[in-house]
Short mmCIF file of C-alpha atoms and ligand atoms in Angstrom, two decimals:
data_model
loop_
_atom_site.label_atom_id
_atom_site.label_comp_id
_atom_site.label_asym_id
_atom_site.label_seq_id
_atom_site.Cartn_x
_atom_site.Cartn_y
_atom_site.Cartn_z
CA MET A 57 0.00 0.00 0.00
CA ASP A 58 1.15 3.46 -0.86
CA GLU A 59 2.55 5.13 2.24
CA ARG A 60 0.72 8.39 1.49
CA HIS A 61 -2.63 6.61 1.62
CA GLY A 62 -1.73 4.91 4.84
CA SER A 63 -0.79 8.19 6.49
CA ALA A 64 -3.86 9.98 5.11
CA ARG A 65 -6.02 7.38 6.84
CA ARG A 66 -4.15 7.59 10.12
CA GLY A 67 -4.43 11.36 9.88
CA ALA A 68 -8.17 11.18 9.40
CA VAL A 69 -8.53 9.22 12.64
CA LYS A 70 -6.41 11.69 14.58
CA GLY A 71 -8.38 14.67 13.31
CA ASP A 72 -8.16 17.37 10.70
CA ARG A 73 -5.02 19.14 11.90
CA THR A 74 -2.90 16.00 11.67
CA ASN A 75 -4.50 15.05 8.41
CA LEU A 76 -3.62 18.41 6.97
CA ALA A 77 -0.09 18.27 8.31
CA GLU A 78 0.57 14.90 6.75
CA ARG A 79 -1.02 15.44 3.35
CA ASP A 80 1.18 15.01 0.32
CA PRO A 81 2.37 18.48 -0.80
CA LEU A 82 1.27 17.62 -4.34
CA SER A 83 -2.33 17.21 -3.11
CA SER A 84 -2.33 20.34 -0.94
CA LEU A 85 -4.01 23.70 -1.50
CA PRO A 86 -1.91 26.88 -1.22
CA GLU A 87 -3.56 27.81 2.08
CA GLU A 88 -2.77 24.36 3.50
CA LEU A 89 0.86 24.75 2.50
CA ALA A 90 0.82 28.22 4.04
CA ALA A 91 -0.54 26.80 7.33
CA ARG A 92 2.26 24.24 7.40
CA MET A 93 4.84 26.94 6.78
CA VAL A 94 3.44 28.97 9.67
CA GLY A 95 3.64 25.82 11.82
CA TRP A 96 7.37 25.68 11.10
CA GLY A 97 7.79 29.32 11.98
CA GLU A 98 8.02 30.54 8.37
CA PRO A 99 5.94 33.39 6.90
CA SER A 100 2.69 32.20 5.36
CA TRP A 101 3.51 33.60 1.90
CA ARG A 102 6.16 30.92 1.64
CA GLY A 103 3.22 28.52 1.24
CA ARG A 104 1.99 30.25 -1.90
CA GLN A 105 5.51 30.25 -3.24
CA TRP A 106 5.71 26.53 -2.50
CA PHE A 107 2.54 25.87 -4.51
CA GLU A 108 3.73 28.08 -7.33
CA TRP A 109 7.06 26.31 -7.62
CA LEU A 110 5.51 22.85 -7.41
CA TRP A 111 3.15 23.55 -10.31
CA ARG A 112 4.15 26.60 -12.36
CA HIS A 113 7.83 25.72 -12.27
CA GLY A 114 7.34 21.97 -11.92
CA VAL A 115 10.36 21.49 -9.66
CA ASP A 116 11.41 17.93 -8.82
CA ASP A 117 12.92 18.76 -5.44
CA TYR A 118 13.18 21.63 -3.00
CA ASP A 119 16.72 22.39 -3.97
CA ALA A 120 15.40 23.79 -7.27
CA ILE A 121 13.29 26.43 -5.48
CA THR A 122 15.92 29.09 -6.01
CA VAL A 123 13.93 31.89 -4.34
CA TRP A 124 14.31 30.06 -1.02
CA PRO A 125 17.36 30.34 1.22
CA LYS A 126 19.51 27.22 1.28
CA SER A 127 18.59 26.48 4.90
CA LEU A 128 14.87 26.38 4.05
CA ARG A 129 15.46 24.17 1.02
CA GLN A 130 17.35 21.70 3.16
CA ALA A 131 14.82 21.74 5.98
CA MET A 132 11.92 21.16 3.58
CA ALA A 133 13.38 17.96 2.18
CA ALA A 134 13.03 16.41 5.63
CA ARG A 135 9.77 18.15 6.59
CA ALA A 136 7.65 17.41 3.56
CA PRO A 137 9.21 15.02 1.06
CA PHE A 138 7.32 14.55 -2.21
CA GLN A 139 7.74 12.37 -5.23
CA ARG A 140 6.36 13.12 -8.67
CA GLY A 141 4.92 10.62 -11.10
CA ARG A 142 7.27 9.65 -13.90
CA VAL A 143 6.67 9.08 -17.58
CA PHE A 144 7.24 5.36 -17.92
CA ALA A 145 6.40 5.22 -21.63
CA ALA A 146 5.18 7.60 -24.35
CA GLN A 147 3.69 7.06 -27.80
CA MET A 148 2.76 9.54 -30.49
CA ALA A 149 0.26 9.05 -33.30
CA ARG A 150 0.42 10.65 -36.76
CA ASP A 151 -2.47 12.98 -35.87
CA GLY A 152 -0.34 14.44 -33.06
CA THR A 153 -2.07 12.59 -30.21
CA VAL A 154 0.36 11.65 -27.46
CA LYS A 155 -0.26 8.89 -24.94
CA TRP A 156 1.77 8.70 -21.76
CA LEU A 157 1.92 5.85 -19.30
CA LEU A 158 2.66 7.48 -15.97
CA GLU A 159 4.03 5.58 -13.03
CA TRP A 160 3.44 6.55 -9.39
CA PRO A 161 5.82 5.98 -6.51
CA ASP A 162 3.98 2.76 -5.53
CA GLY A 163 4.53 1.30 -9.02
CA GLU A 164 0.90 1.68 -10.21
CA ARG A 165 0.42 3.15 -13.68
CA VAL A 166 -2.28 4.95 -15.64
CA GLU A 167 -2.61 6.48 -19.08
CA THR A 168 -2.91 10.17 -19.97
CA VAL A 169 -3.65 11.45 -23.49
CA TYR A 170 -2.76 14.76 -25.15
CA LEU A 171 -5.12 15.80 -27.95
CA PRO A 172 -4.01 18.62 -30.24
CA HIS A 173 -6.86 20.64 -31.76
CA PRO A 174 -6.81 23.74 -33.92
CA TRP A 175 -9.19 25.39 -31.43
CA GLY A 176 -7.12 24.55 -28.34
CA ASP A 177 -5.36 21.43 -27.12
CA ALA A 178 -6.86 19.11 -24.51
CA VAL A 179 -5.57 16.55 -22.08
CA CYS A 180 -7.59 13.51 -21.08
CA ILE A 181 -6.67 12.39 -17.58
CA SER A 182 -7.33 9.24 -15.54
CA THR A 183 -8.92 9.32 -12.10
CA GLN A 184 -8.43 5.75 -10.83
CA VAL A 185 -6.11 2.81 -11.40
CA GLY A 186 -8.59 0.43 -13.05
CA CYS A 187 -12.36 0.93 -12.88
CA ASN A 188 -15.26 -0.80 -11.16
CA MET A 189 -18.06 0.35 -13.47
CA GLY A 190 -17.78 -2.74 -15.68
CA CYS A 191 -19.22 -1.13 -18.84
CA ARG A 192 -19.43 -3.93 -21.39
CA PHE A 193 -17.88 -1.98 -24.26
CA CYS A 194 -14.98 -0.26 -22.48
CA ALA A 195 -11.35 -1.34 -22.12
CA SER A 196 -10.71 0.40 -18.79
CA GLY A 197 -13.07 -1.85 -16.87
CA LEU A 198 -11.14 -4.95 -17.93
CA VAL A 199 -8.96 -4.18 -14.91
CA ARG A 200 -10.92 -3.75 -11.69
CA ARG A 201 -10.13 -0.72 -9.58
CA VAL A 202 -6.81 -1.14 -7.82
CA ARG A 203 -6.97 2.21 -6.07
CA ASN A 204 -8.11 5.80 -6.45
CA LEU A 205 -5.69 8.38 -7.74
CA THR A 206 -4.95 11.26 -5.37
CA ALA A 207 -5.71 14.85 -6.33
CA GLY A 208 -1.96 15.35 -6.71
CA GLU A 209 -1.64 12.41 -9.09
CA MET A 210 -4.42 13.86 -11.24
CA LEU A 211 -2.70 17.24 -11.21
CA GLU A 212 0.57 15.57 -12.18
CA GLN A 213 -1.10 14.41 -15.40
CA VAL A 214 -2.05 18.01 -16.17
CA ARG A 215 1.54 19.10 -15.47
CA VAL A 216 3.01 16.53 -17.86
CA ALA A 217 0.66 17.77 -20.61
CA TRP A 218 1.25 21.43 -19.73
CA GLU A 219 5.02 21.03 -19.93
CA TRP A 220 4.78 19.09 -23.20
CA ALA A 221 2.67 21.91 -24.67
CA ALA A 222 5.18 24.53 -23.51
CA ARG A 223 8.09 22.62 -25.04
CA HIS A 224 6.25 22.41 -28.38
CA GLY A 225 5.02 26.00 -28.53
CA ARG A 226 1.41 24.91 -27.95
CA ARG A 227 -1.12 25.83 -25.33
CA LEU A 228 -3.12 23.43 -23.20
CA GLY A 229 -6.65 24.82 -23.17
CA ARG A 230 -8.93 22.03 -21.92
CA ILE A 231 -8.97 19.14 -19.50
CA ASP A 232 -11.24 16.12 -19.85
CA LEU A 233 -11.75 13.72 -16.95
CA MET A 234 -12.38 10.90 -19.40
CA GLY A 235 -9.43 8.59 -18.97
CA ILE A 236 -9.29 5.43 -16.87
CA GLY A 237 -11.66 5.34 -13.91
CA GLU A 238 -14.95 6.81 -12.78
CA PRO A 239 -14.33 10.33 -11.43
CA LEU A 240 -17.48 10.34 -9.30
CA ASP A 241 -16.44 7.05 -7.69
CA ASN A 242 -13.44 9.04 -6.36
CA TRP A 243 -15.36 12.14 -5.32
CA ALA A 244 -13.19 13.40 -2.46
CA GLU A 245 -9.98 13.48 -4.50
CA VAL A 246 -11.68 14.74 -7.66
CA GLU A 247 -13.31 17.56 -5.70
CA ARG A 248 -9.93 18.50 -4.25
CA TRP A 249 -8.34 18.31 -7.72
CA LEU A 250 -11.03 20.67 -9.03
CA GLU A 251 -9.95 23.17 -6.38
CA LEU A 252 -6.25 22.69 -7.09
CA VAL A 253 -6.38 22.98 -10.87
CA HIS A 254 -8.32 26.25 -10.68
CA ARG A 255 -5.85 28.07 -8.40
CA PRO A 256 -4.15 31.00 -10.14
CA GLU A 257 -0.85 30.28 -8.33
CA GLY A 258 -0.81 27.01 -10.30
CA PHE A 259 -2.48 26.24 -13.62
CA GLY A 260 -5.46 28.55 -13.10
CA PHE A 261 -7.84 26.52 -15.26
CA SER A 262 -11.28 27.99 -15.73
CA TYR A 263 -14.07 25.52 -14.95
CA ARG A 264 -15.55 26.26 -18.36
CA HIS A 265 -12.58 24.47 -19.85
CA ILE A 266 -13.02 21.29 -17.85
CA THR A 267 -15.27 18.36 -18.73
CA LEU A 268 -16.07 15.66 -16.21
CA SER A 269 -17.43 12.47 -17.71
CA THR A 270 -19.42 10.06 -15.55
CA ALA A 271 -21.19 6.75 -15.97
CA GLY A 272 -23.95 8.30 -13.84
CA VAL A 273 -23.31 8.22 -10.08
CA VAL A 274 -26.43 10.20 -9.13
CA PRO A 275 -25.62 11.31 -5.53
CA ALA A 276 -22.20 12.58 -6.63
CA ILE A 277 -23.75 14.47 -9.57
CA ASP A 278 -25.84 16.33 -6.99
CA ARG A 279 -22.80 17.03 -4.84
CA LEU A 280 -21.01 18.42 -7.87
CA ALA A 281 -24.04 20.55 -8.74
CA GLU A 282 -24.05 21.96 -5.19
CA ARG A 283 -20.56 23.31 -5.74
CA GLY A 284 -21.98 25.29 -8.65
CA TRP A 285 -18.77 25.15 -10.71
CA PRO A 286 -19.59 25.91 -14.36
CA LEU A 287 -17.82 22.86 -15.75
CA THR A 288 -19.21 20.62 -18.45
CA LEU A 289 -20.82 17.50 -17.10
CA ALA A 290 -20.76 14.67 -19.62
CA ILE A 291 -22.98 11.70 -18.88
CA SER A 292 -22.28 8.39 -20.58
CA LEU A 293 -25.74 7.36 -21.69
CA HIS A 294 -25.30 4.90 -24.58
CA ALA A 295 -28.92 3.64 -24.48
CA PRO A 296 -32.37 5.22 -24.58
CA ASP A 297 -34.01 2.73 -22.18
CA ASP A 298 -33.21 0.99 -18.90
CA ALA A 299 -33.24 -2.57 -20.22
CA LEU A 300 -30.51 -1.92 -22.77
CA ARG A 301 -28.58 0.51 -20.56
CA THR A 302 -28.41 -2.02 -17.73
CA ARG A 303 -27.09 -4.60 -20.18
CA LEU A 304 -24.35 -2.24 -21.34
CA MET A 305 -23.68 -0.45 -18.05
CA PRO A 306 -24.33 -2.40 -14.83
CA LEU A 307 -24.34 0.88 -12.86
CA ASN A 308 -27.76 1.59 -14.38
CA ARG A 309 -29.24 -0.95 -11.95
CA ALA A 310 -28.28 1.35 -9.07
CA TYR A 311 -29.14 4.61 -10.84
CA PRO A 312 -31.75 4.05 -13.56
CA LEU A 313 -32.74 6.70 -16.10
CA ALA A 314 -35.67 7.92 -13.98
CA GLU A 315 -33.09 9.07 -11.41
CA LEU A 316 -30.18 9.93 -13.69
CA LEU A 317 -31.99 12.23 -16.12
CA PRO A 318 -33.57 14.44 -13.42
CA ALA A 319 -30.10 14.71 -11.79
CA ALA A 320 -28.73 15.89 -15.14
CA ALA A 321 -31.50 18.49 -15.36
CA ARG A 322 -30.75 19.66 -11.78
CA PHE A 323 -27.08 20.08 -12.69
CA ALA A 324 -27.96 22.10 -15.78
CA HIS A 325 -30.29 24.39 -13.84
CA ARG A 326 -27.92 24.89 -10.93
CA THR A 327 -24.85 25.67 -13.06
CA GLY A 328 -26.48 27.17 -16.13
CA ARG A 329 -24.46 24.73 -18.25
CA ARG A 330 -25.90 22.34 -20.81
CA VAL A 331 -25.17 18.72 -20.00
CA THR A 332 -23.50 16.57 -22.63
CA PHE A 333 -24.84 13.07 -23.18
CA GLU A 334 -22.31 10.71 -24.67
CA TYR A 335 -23.60 7.92 -26.85
CA ALA A 336 -21.17 5.37 -28.31
CA LEU A 337 -22.78 3.71 -31.31
CA LEU A 338 -22.65 -0.08 -31.39
CA ALA A 339 -23.83 -1.72 -34.62
CA GLY A 340 -27.15 -3.50 -34.21
CA VAL A 341 -27.26 -2.79 -30.47
CA ASN A 342 -28.17 0.87 -29.87
CA ASP A 343 -28.03 2.47 -33.34
CA ALA A 344 -31.53 1.84 -34.80
CA PRO A 345 -33.60 4.82 -36.02
CA GLU A 346 -36.29 4.04 -33.39
CA GLN A 347 -33.60 4.22 -30.70
CA ALA A 348 -32.59 7.68 -31.93
CA VAL A 349 -36.22 8.77 -31.63
CA ALA A 350 -36.59 7.21 -28.18
CA LEU A 351 -33.40 8.95 -27.07
CA ALA A 352 -34.56 12.36 -28.33
CA GLN A 353 -37.93 11.92 -26.63
CA ARG A 354 -36.36 11.02 -23.30
CA LEU A 355 -34.04 14.00 -23.36
CA ARG A 356 -36.71 16.52 -24.21
CA GLY A 357 -36.77 19.39 -21.73
CA ILE A 358 -33.21 18.86 -20.44
CA PRO A 359 -30.77 21.62 -21.52
CA CYS A 360 -28.36 19.27 -23.26
CA HIS A 361 -26.20 18.32 -26.14
CA VAL A 362 -25.72 14.80 -27.55
CA ASN A 363 -22.25 13.68 -28.57
CA LEU A 364 -22.20 10.56 -30.73
CA ILE A 365 -18.99 8.56 -30.41
CA PRO A 366 -18.19 6.01 -33.09
CA TRP A 367 -17.32 2.99 -30.91
CA ASN A 368 -13.59 2.34 -30.77
CA PRO A 369 -12.83 -1.34 -31.12
CA VAL A 370 -11.68 -3.19 -28.01
CA PRO A 371 -10.67 -6.72 -29.07
CA GLU A 372 -11.97 -8.32 -25.86
CA HIS A 373 -15.50 -7.02 -26.48
CA PRO A 374 -17.88 -8.54 -29.06
CA PHE A 375 -19.21 -5.28 -30.60
CA ARG A 376 -18.75 -3.63 -33.98
CA PRO A 377 -18.78 0.12 -34.65
CA THR A 378 -21.76 1.61 -36.49
CA PRO A 379 -20.82 2.54 -40.09
CA PRO A 380 -20.42 6.31 -40.73
CA GLU A 381 -23.58 6.76 -42.85
CA ARG A 382 -25.65 5.15 -40.14
CA VAL A 383 -24.03 7.41 -37.53
CA ARG A 384 -25.10 10.42 -39.60
CA ALA A 385 -28.63 9.07 -39.95
CA PHE A 386 -28.83 8.65 -36.17
CA GLN A 387 -27.58 12.21 -35.72
CA GLU A 388 -30.22 13.60 -38.10
CA ARG A 389 -33.03 11.80 -36.26
CA VAL A 390 -31.93 13.27 -32.93
CA GLN A 391 -31.54 16.75 -34.44
CA ALA A 392 -35.03 16.53 -35.92
CA TYR A 393 -36.31 16.80 -32.33
CA GLY A 394 -34.46 20.08 -31.87
CA ILE A 395 -31.67 18.52 -29.84
CA SER A 396 -28.14 19.61 -30.61
CA CYS A 397 -26.15 16.56 -31.68
CA THR A 398 -22.58 16.22 -32.94
CA ILE A 399 -20.32 13.36 -33.95
CA ARG A 400 -17.03 13.16 -32.11
CA LYS A 401 -13.94 13.12 -34.25
CA GLU A 402 -11.87 10.27 -32.92
CA MET A 403 -8.14 10.70 -32.54
CA GLY A 404 -5.31 8.48 -31.50
CA GLN A 405 -6.99 5.19 -32.45
CA ALA A 406 -3.78 3.74 -33.86
CA ILE A 407 -2.03 4.03 -30.50
CA GLU A 408 -5.13 2.93 -28.57
CA ALA A 409 -5.48 6.39 -27.13
CA ALA A 410 -9.10 6.93 -28.23
CA CYS A 411 -12.15 7.02 -25.96
CA GLY A 412 -12.63 3.80 -24.06
CA GLN A 413 -9.37 2.26 -25.25
CA LEU A 414 -7.31 3.29 -22.26
CA ARG A 415 -6.15 0.60 -19.91
CA ARG A 416 -3.14 -0.09 -17.75
CA ARG A 417 -0.53 -1.16 -20.22
CA ALA A 418 1.74 -2.26 -17.42
CA LYS A 419 3.21 -5.37 -18.96
CA GLU A 420 3.00 -4.54 -22.64
CA ALA A 421 4.49 -1.05 -22.54
CA GLN A 422 8.12 -0.44 -23.39
CA PRO A 423 9.97 1.97 -21.12
CA SER A 424 10.54 5.32 -22.81
CA PRO A 425 14.15 5.93 -23.88
N1 SAH B 34 -16.01 6.62 -16.24
C1 SAH B 34 -16.34 7.80 -16.99
C2 SAH B 34 -15.20 8.37 -17.83
C3 SAH B 34 -14.36 7.43 -18.67
S1 SAH B 34 -14.85 6.91 -20.26
C4 SAH B 34 -17.55 7.56 -17.85
O1 SAH B 34 -18.04 6.44 -17.87
O2 SAH B 34 -18.05 8.50 -18.45
C5 SAH B 34 -15.09 8.23 -21.35
C6 SAH B 34 -16.18 7.94 -22.38
O3 SAH B 34 -15.81 6.94 -23.34
C7 SAH B 34 -17.46 7.42 -21.75
O4 SAH B 34 -18.57 8.02 -22.36
C8 SAH B 34 -17.40 5.95 -22.10
O5 SAH B 34 -18.65 5.34 -22.00
C9 SAH B 34 -16.87 6.00 -23.49
N2 SAH B 34 -16.33 4.74 -24.00
C10 SAH B 34 -15.91 3.67 -23.31
N3 SAH B 34 -15.44 2.71 -24.12
C11 SAH B 34 -15.56 3.19 -25.38
C12 SAH B 34 -15.19 2.69 -26.66
N4 SAH B 34 -14.61 1.52 -26.79
N5 SAH B 34 -15.46 3.47 -27.73
C13 SAH B 34 -15.99 4.70 -27.58
N6 SAH B 34 -16.33 5.23 -26.41
C14 SAH B 34 -16.12 4.48 -25.31
#
């Protein structure tokens, strides 16, 4: 077990102060770092500097924080050691998509994908090692959840993408929580990450440029709505009725459409943001014209947008993607009901970096040179 998780749990038992004191610097907010600095007799602004140098400058150790006196740098190494994730392997596709396999100090690995777009680059980050949702068409669920990622580990993925962009004269404009894992099955760390990534001393991401994709964990959707952050909520729908959705996504048994769709509407009303419904088209399963009509009818009245995803092949799963002309026909049917509906352009398929193809490539991956 990762030492940081062990100490976080012990901290929780002892109470908030201890918990805060023992939290990994990479998962800490600037004010938490400031409080620790004050505890060591340093001025509190050193905490903001600490945050800034961890994220804006991406330092690997305290010795690189050149604005600090040598004595402080040395003291910090003993007071609050931290260890970054490392790029274990990297692959680039012809379309410019980059896929990294990042390794954490405990040896666990997840994938992160960089997607270049003319209108602003995006990074797709993972939120758990493995996934317990068990969606029948997805590669990530082939490995059950091993553990949650910490907020710091999620922010590390943003840093790797941010630094890659800077080195290549590009700008990272969007973050999608659409990699391995179910973000709302890791609510506490995802909520903390949402705070961290927004801080101006670090990456300063606007919530409008963040999309969180969920299989539909209803109570957590409401918790997210309560925060009121204007991020894009994407809900993986994939079926217009409960019978089919439960077959494709076992989570639907716990949170059927009669609960999920009203939660989506509540989110839209609370945040003023349209919800995106993702719908991966599987030939002969969920792509019939009647299913497009049923979908449009069910979504009526919810401020939303439908994003059709041509299914990306996963060899272990028995599905086939819907052919392009049938995808367009499905789109037109949905649009006929006045619902905005687009077809996602898939990138990175050749390096298995497309939607639903991410998995822990622990054994297969070659270390990067
Ligand atoms: N757990 C979250 C986020 C990860 S998946 C969720 O379920 O939303 C991101 C999106 O890709 C989801 O809509 C998911 O259903 C979809 N997806 C999974 N496997 C896919 C595949 N093989 N082809 C296309 N989309 C897929």
